[in-house]
Amino acid sequence: MRFAAIADIHGNHAALKAVLDDVTSLGIRNVVNLGDCFSGPLEAGKTADLLLLLDPEGTATVRGNHDRYLLEAPGAAKLGPWEGDALAQLASRHLQWLSRLLPSRVYRDEVFLCHATPQADEVYWLEKVSEDGHVGLRPLEEIEAMAAGVSQGLILCGHSHVPRIVQLSDGRLIVNPGSVGCPAYDDDHPVFHRIENGHTLASYAVLEKVGTVWSVQLRNIPYDHMSMSRLAAKRGKDDWALALATGRV
Ligand SMILES: [Fe+2]
């Protein structure tokens, strides 16, 4: 069993295209998507068309917090900066597809998929934000507590945009493939903090089960990130423009 995992595309069509080309070049046909597909000032509509081709029934995709915000949006005027540009580009078929996504699901009986944690879509599973805004590895006992009730040996999550592999004491692996389309951002929740990968590449993961064990390859793919940075700047989103140009905020 071999497949690719993508997450946190955030409307970056150029990054998604580069990742999918890389997936194809490896001979991999199956892709799971851990959510936060469209929100951001980039190309939500083109991204949606591509993702609907990839997973028309939404059976290998889970819903992220930003996907939920798009569905809950009372109207574009009230939307936050990440949702407004995206919602303006999405057609009703795209929103119908989003509305079918589950917050978590099991893929091929063997892999547990969620956007953030099994319990919540706005909590980093593998990272912890300290009161002064430092983002570090979450203590193992806290990570394991959130994995209670998950029986699959491979668990995939996204949300923090940080590629990371954590092994639980019983041998299970939790893998965050990183973000396809947004390498850096800052956030006020739970306190102000920055996520900075420090590069401009599109991140994803290849998972392969050989015998009874999983191997994980974290891949980082170059693409024309400056075209996306210029688009963000054109839409007045200077924070996104800097993040896409540098991997920093
Ligand atoms: Fe998220």
mmCIF file of C-alpha atoms and ligand atoms in Angstrom:
data_model
loop_
_atom_site.group_PDB
_atom_site.id
_atom_site.type_symbol
_atom_site.label_atom_id
_atom_site.label_comp_id
_atom_site.label_asym_id
_atom_site.label_seq_id
_atom_site.Cartn_x
_atom_site.Cartn_y
_atom_site.Cartn_z
ATOM 1 C CA MET A 1 0.000 0.000 0.000
ATOM 2 C CA ARG A 2 1.514 3.291 -1.140
ATOM 3 C CA PHE A 3 -0.148 6.662 -1.374
ATOM 4 C CA ALA A 4 0.458 10.396 -1.029
ATOM 5 C CA ALA A 5 -0.910 12.739 1.656
ATOM 6 C CA ILE A 6 -1.504 16.428 1.004
ATOM 7 C CA ALA A 7 -2.812 19.077 3.405
ATOM 8 C CA ASP A 8 -3.359 22.807 3.845
ATOM 9 C CA ILE A 9 -3.355 23.708 0.158
ATOM 10 C CA HIS A 10 -5.079 27.034 0.921
ATOM 11 C CA GLY A 11 -5.943 27.814 -2.691
ATOM 12 C CA ASN A 12 -2.374 27.613 -3.962
ATOM 13 C CA HIS A 13 -3.066 26.022 -7.341
ATOM 14 C CA ALA A 14 0.523 26.313 -8.600
ATOM 15 C CA ALA A 15 1.864 24.462 -5.552
ATOM 16 C CA LEU A 16 -0.836 21.794 -5.807
ATOM 17 C CA LYS A 17 -0.107 21.239 -9.492
ATOM 18 C CA ALA A 18 3.625 20.832 -8.768
ATOM 19 C CA VAL A 19 2.911 18.343 -5.984
ATOM 20 C CA LEU A 20 0.496 16.304 -8.099
ATOM 21 C CA ASP A 21 3.029 16.221 -10.956
ATOM 22 C CA ASP A 22 5.612 14.904 -8.482
ATOM 23 C CA VAL A 23 3.126 12.292 -7.203
ATOM 24 C CA THR A 24 2.491 11.144 -10.785
ATOM 25 C CA SER A 25 6.231 10.991 -11.532
ATOM 26 C CA LEU A 26 6.597 8.553 -8.618
ATOM 27 C CA GLY A 27 3.910 6.285 -10.095
ATOM 28 C CA ILE A 28 1.532 6.941 -7.193
ATOM 29 C CA ARG A 29 -2.188 6.970 -8.035
ATOM 30 C CA ASN A 30 -3.860 7.474 -4.671
ATOM 31 C CA VAL A 31 -3.889 10.749 -2.740
ATOM 32 C CA VAL A 32 -5.554 11.650 0.563
ATOM 33 C CA ASN A 33 -6.240 15.284 1.447
ATOM 34 C CA LEU A 34 -6.305 16.512 5.041
ATOM 35 C CA GLY A 35 -8.241 19.710 4.460
ATOM 36 C CA ASP A 36 -7.992 23.511 4.436
ATOM 37 C CA CYS A 37 -8.304 23.361 0.669
ATOM 38 C CA PHE A 38 -9.251 26.841 -0.523
ATOM 39 C CA SER A 39 -9.019 29.671 2.025
ATOM 40 C CA GLY A 40 -6.528 32.408 1.173
ATOM 41 C CA PRO A 41 -6.054 35.165 -1.409
ATOM 42 C CA LEU A 42 -4.849 32.886 -4.239
ATOM 43 C CA GLU A 43 -6.651 30.645 -6.762
ATOM 44 C CA ALA A 44 -9.429 28.921 -4.835
ATOM 45 C CA GLY A 45 -11.580 28.268 -7.903
ATOM 46 C CA LYS A 46 -8.845 26.589 -9.978
ATOM 47 C CA THR A 47 -7.744 24.639 -6.903
ATOM 48 C CA ALA A 48 -11.299 23.430 -6.354
ATOM 49 C CA ASP A 49 -11.657 22.259 -9.957
ATOM 50 C CA LEU A 50 -8.447 20.232 -9.600
ATOM 51 C CA LEU A 51 -9.386 18.714 -6.226
ATOM 52 C CA LEU A 52 -12.871 17.731 -7.430
ATOM 53 C CA LEU A 53 -11.273 15.866 -10.336
ATOM 54 C CA LEU A 54 -8.909 14.122 -7.918
ATOM 55 C CA ASP A 55 -11.558 13.086 -5.365
ATOM 56 C CA PRO A 56 -15.008 13.659 -6.889
ATOM 57 C CA GLU A 57 -16.924 11.982 -4.058
ATOM 58 C CA GLY A 58 -14.816 13.493 -1.277
ATOM 59 C CA THR A 59 -14.098 10.033 0.118
ATOM 60 C CA ALA A 60 -10.362 10.535 0.656
ATOM 61 C CA THR A 61 -10.586 14.124 1.909
ATOM 62 C CA VAL A 62 -11.358 15.441 5.384
ATOM 63 C CA ARG A 63 -12.732 18.880 6.243
ATOM 64 C CA GLY A 64 -10.426 21.505 7.762
ATOM 65 C CA ASN A 65 -11.371 24.376 10.027
ATOM 66 C CA HIS A 66 -11.084 26.836 7.125
ATOM 67 C CA ASP A 67 -13.273 24.570 4.956
ATOM 68 C CA ARG A 68 -15.841 24.701 7.764
ATOM 69 C CA TYR A 69 -15.589 28.502 7.957
ATOM 70 C CA LEU A 70 -16.440 28.706 4.226
ATOM 71 C CA LEU A 71 -19.554 26.600 4.803
ATOM 72 C CA GLU A 72 -20.594 28.588 7.871
ATOM 73 C CA ALA A 73 -19.943 31.959 6.209
ATOM 74 C CA PRO A 74 -22.950 34.230 6.674
ATOM 75 C CA GLY A 75 -21.874 36.430 3.755
ATOM 76 C CA ALA A 76 -18.638 37.565 2.153
ATOM 77 C CA ALA A 77 -18.758 40.971 3.833
ATOM 78 C CA LYS A 78 -18.460 39.399 7.287
ATOM 79 C CA LEU A 79 -15.689 36.994 6.369
ATOM 80 C CA GLY A 80 -12.167 37.089 7.717
ATOM 81 C CA PRO A 81 -9.186 37.765 5.446
ATOM 82 C CA TRP A 82 -8.585 34.087 4.630
ATOM 83 C CA GLU A 83 -12.129 33.293 3.497
ATOM 84 C CA GLY A 84 -13.329 36.339 1.552
ATOM 85 C CA ASP A 85 -11.120 36.006 -1.543
ATOM 86 C CA ALA A 86 -11.703 32.245 -1.651
ATOM 87 C CA LEU A 87 -15.470 32.347 -1.315
ATOM 88 C CA ALA A 88 -15.729 34.857 -4.155
ATOM 89 C CA GLN A 89 -14.156 32.259 -6.486
ATOM 90 C CA LEU A 90 -16.080 29.166 -5.413
ATOM 91 C CA ALA A 91 -19.093 27.832 -7.314
ATOM 92 C CA SER A 92 -22.009 26.035 -5.682
ATOM 93 C CA ARG A 93 -20.616 22.654 -6.843
ATOM 94 C CA HIS A 94 -17.395 23.386 -4.942
ATOM 95 C CA LEU A 95 -19.307 24.242 -1.762
ATOM 96 C CA GLN A 96 -21.513 21.157 -2.167
ATOM 97 C CA TRP A 97 -18.347 19.039 -2.344
ATOM 98 C CA LEU A 98 -17.022 20.740 0.816
ATOM 99 C CA SER A 99 -20.322 20.115 2.601
ATOM 100 C CA ARG A 100 -19.978 16.347 1.999
ATOM 101 C CA LEU A 101 -16.578 16.116 3.700
ATOM 102 C CA LEU A 102 -16.328 14.495 7.124
ATOM 103 C CA PRO A 103 -14.112 15.927 9.901
ATOM 104 C CA SER A 104 -12.316 12.581 10.163
ATOM 105 C CA ARG A 105 -12.430 9.219 8.448
ATOM 106 C CA VAL A 106 -10.588 5.929 8.040
ATOM 107 C CA TYR A 107 -8.866 5.317 4.699
ATOM 108 C CA ARG A 108 -8.772 1.732 3.412
ATOM 109 C CA ASP A 109 -9.300 0.360 6.952
ATOM 110 C CA GLU A 110 -5.695 1.178 7.824
ATOM 111 C CA VAL A 111 -5.138 4.921 8.049
ATOM 112 C CA PHE A 112 -6.906 7.471 10.255
ATOM 113 C CA LEU A 113 -7.345 10.901 8.646
ATOM 114 C CA CYS A 114 -8.207 14.166 10.388
ATOM 115 C CA HIS A 115 -7.375 17.814 9.824
ATOM 116 C CA ALA A 116 -6.091 18.769 13.285
ATOM 117 C CA THR A 117 -7.008 16.236 16.006
ATOM 118 C CA PRO A 118 -9.732 13.551 16.197
ATOM 119 C CA GLN A 119 -11.638 15.797 18.608
ATOM 120 C CA ALA A 120 -11.197 19.329 17.199
ATOM 121 C CA ASP A 121 -10.277 21.123 13.974
ATOM 122 C CA GLU A 122 -8.504 24.146 15.524
ATOM 123 C CA VAL A 123 -5.969 22.479 17.851
ATOM 124 C CA TYR A 124 -2.415 21.551 16.863
ATOM 125 C CA TRP A 125 -1.957 17.855 17.633
ATOM 126 C CA LEU A 126 1.832 17.582 17.468
ATOM 127 C CA GLU A 127 2.765 21.129 18.513
ATOM 128 C CA LYS A 128 2.032 23.148 21.622
ATOM 129 C CA VAL A 129 1.928 26.941 21.808
ATOM 130 C CA SER A 130 3.357 28.288 25.076
ATOM 131 C CA GLU A 131 1.915 31.346 26.821
ATOM 132 C CA ASP A 132 4.664 33.489 25.293
ATOM 133 C CA GLY A 133 3.887 32.220 21.780
ATOM 134 C CA HIS A 134 6.720 29.711 21.374
ATOM 135 C CA VAL A 135 5.683 26.738 19.218
ATOM 136 C CA GLY A 136 7.354 23.462 20.216
ATOM 137 C CA LEU A 137 6.811 19.709 20.127
ATOM 138 C CA ARG A 138 3.812 18.719 22.273
ATOM 139 C CA PRO A 139 4.611 16.322 25.159
ATOM 140 C CA LEU A 140 4.099 12.679 24.147
ATOM 141 C CA GLU A 141 1.521 11.944 26.848
ATOM 142 C CA GLU A 142 -0.684 14.776 25.567
ATOM 143 C CA ILE A 143 -0.348 13.570 21.963
ATOM 144 C CA GLU A 144 -1.209 10.022 23.038
ATOM 145 C CA ALA A 145 -4.245 11.155 25.025
ATOM 146 C CA MET A 146 -5.702 12.702 21.879
ATOM 147 C CA ALA A 147 -5.072 9.435 19.990
ATOM 148 C CA ALA A 148 -7.198 7.425 22.431
ATOM 149 C CA GLY A 149 -9.738 5.353 20.537
ATOM 150 C CA VAL A 150 -7.864 5.482 17.242
ATOM 151 C CA SER A 151 -6.908 1.909 16.373
ATOM 152 C CA GLN A 152 -5.149 2.460 13.054
ATOM 153 C CA GLY A 153 -1.365 2.126 12.982
ATOM 154 C CA LEU A 154 -0.920 5.186 10.775
ATOM 155 C CA ILE A 155 -2.558 8.493 11.658
ATOM 156 C CA LEU A 156 -2.417 11.569 9.432
ATOM 157 C CA CYS A 157 -3.136 15.162 10.429
ATOM 158 C CA GLY A 158 -2.438 18.651 9.118
ATOM 159 C CA HIS A 159 -3.377 22.127 10.373
ATOM 160 C CA SER A 160 -0.066 23.340 11.823
ATOM 161 C CA HIS A 161 1.640 23.457 8.378
ATOM 162 C CA VAL A 162 4.720 21.866 10.030
ATOM 163 C CA PRO A 163 5.912 18.580 8.472
ATOM 164 C CA ARG A 164 6.510 16.196 11.356
ATOM 165 C CA ILE A 165 6.507 12.511 12.313
ATOM 166 C CA VAL A 166 5.750 11.477 15.889
ATOM 167 C CA GLN A 167 5.965 7.877 17.049
ATOM 168 C CA LEU A 168 3.701 6.823 19.921
ATOM 169 C CA SER A 169 4.982 4.456 22.594
ATOM 170 C CA ASP A 170 2.898 1.610 21.128
ATOM 171 C CA GLY A 171 4.595 2.103 17.745
ATOM 172 C CA ARG A 172 1.795 3.971 15.951
ATOM 173 C CA LEU A 173 2.921 6.866 13.767
ATOM 174 C CA ILE A 174 1.279 10.274 13.516
ATOM 175 C CA VAL A 175 2.380 12.157 10.406
ATOM 176 C CA ASN A 176 1.758 15.755 9.427
ATOM 177 C CA PRO A 177 2.792 16.117 5.757
ATOM 178 C CA GLY A 178 3.156 19.904 6.075
ATOM 179 C CA SER A 179 1.418 22.467 3.906
ATOM 180 C CA VAL A 180 1.183 22.340 0.133
ATOM 181 C CA GLY A 181 0.414 26.003 -0.275
ATOM 182 C CA CYS A 182 1.186 28.131 2.775
ATOM 183 C CA PRO A 183 4.674 27.796 4.322
ATOM 184 C CA ALA A 184 4.272 30.512 6.977
ATOM 185 C CA TYR A 185 1.605 32.490 8.823
ATOM 186 C CA ASP A 186 0.841 34.081 12.159
ATOM 187 C CA ASP A 187 -2.241 33.530 14.282
ATOM 188 C CA ASP A 188 -3.797 35.020 17.430
ATOM 189 C CA HIS A 189 -5.229 31.694 18.627
ATOM 190 C CA PRO A 190 -4.624 30.552 21.381
ATOM 191 C CA VAL A 191 -2.052 33.387 21.768
ATOM 192 C CA PHE A 192 -0.088 35.232 19.101
ATOM 193 C CA HIS A 193 2.435 32.907 17.477
ATOM 194 C CA ARG A 194 4.231 32.391 14.208
ATOM 195 C CA ILE A 195 4.597 29.269 12.093
ATOM 196 C CA GLU A 196 7.589 29.626 9.782
ATOM 197 C CA ASN A 197 9.021 26.765 7.744
ATOM 198 C CA GLY A 198 11.744 29.049 6.401
ATOM 199 C CA HIS A 199 11.483 27.861 2.788
ATOM 200 C CA THR A 200 9.143 28.351 -0.158
ATOM 201 C CA LEU A 201 8.696 24.719 -1.261
ATOM 202 C CA ALA A 202 5.383 22.833 -1.420
ATOM 203 C CA SER A 203 5.360 20.088 1.231
ATOM 204 C CA TYR A 204 3.622 16.712 1.167
ATOM 205 C CA ALA A 205 4.268 13.092 2.205
ATOM 206 C CA VAL A 206 4.500 9.646 0.639
ATOM 207 C CA LEU A 207 3.389 6.773 2.871
ATOM 208 C CA GLU A 208 4.239 3.163 2.126
ATOM 209 C CA LYS A 209 3.445 0.014 4.053
ATOM 210 C CA VAL A 210 6.001 -2.750 3.593
ATOM 211 C CA GLY A 211 4.997 -5.905 5.435
ATOM 212 C CA THR A 212 3.540 -4.592 8.658
ATOM 213 C CA VAL A 213 5.520 -1.351 8.952
ATOM 214 C CA TRP A 214 4.984 2.100 7.499
ATOM 215 C CA SER A 215 7.713 4.187 5.958
ATOM 216 C CA VAL A 216 7.293 7.929 5.543
ATOM 217 C CA GLN A 217 8.906 10.232 3.031
ATOM 218 C CA LEU A 218 8.439 13.966 3.590
ATOM 219 C CA ARG A 219 8.869 15.681 0.221
ATOM 220 C CA ASN A 220 9.326 19.370 -0.573
ATOM 221 C CA ILE A 221 8.779 20.481 -4.155
ATOM 222 C CA PRO A 222 9.824 23.730 -5.839
ATOM 223 C CA TYR A 223 7.266 25.625 -7.924
ATOM 224 C CA ASP A 224 6.767 29.178 -9.198
ATOM 225 C CA HIS A 225 6.081 30.529 -5.709
ATOM 226 C CA MET A 226 6.773 34.120 -6.773
ATOM 227 C CA SER A 227 3.772 34.071 -9.134
ATOM 228 C CA MET A 228 1.594 33.248 -6.120
ATOM 229 C CA SER A 229 3.383 35.851 -3.980
ATOM 230 C CA ARG A 230 2.683 38.516 -6.621
ATOM 231 C CA LEU A 231 -0.976 37.473 -6.775
ATOM 232 C CA ALA A 232 -1.295 37.821 -2.991
ATOM 233 C CA ALA A 233 0.302 41.280 -3.149
ATOM 234 C CA LYS A 234 -2.074 42.287 -5.956
ATOM 235 C CA ARG A 235 -4.984 41.326 -3.692
ATOM 236 C CA GLY A 236 -3.571 43.473 -0.886
ATOM 237 C CA LYS A 237 -2.447 40.539 1.290
ATOM 238 C CA ASP A 238 1.125 41.577 2.068
ATOM 239 C CA ASP A 239 1.489 38.969 4.835
ATOM 240 C CA TRP A 240 0.717 36.184 2.363
ATOM 241 C CA ALA A 241 3.000 37.776 -0.253
ATOM 242 C CA LEU A 242 5.929 37.725 2.188
ATOM 243 C CA ALA A 243 5.156 34.190 3.404
ATOM 244 C CA LEU A 244 5.044 32.820 -0.137
ATOM 245 C CA ALA A 245 8.207 34.692 -1.154
ATOM 246 C CA THR A 246 10.308 33.722 1.886
ATOM 247 C CA GLY A 247 8.651 31.029 4.028
ATOM 248 C CA ARG A 248 8.669 33.560 6.869
ATOM 249 C CA VAL A 249 6.317 36.147 8.326
HETATM 250 FE FE FE B 1 -6.222 24.394 9.515
#
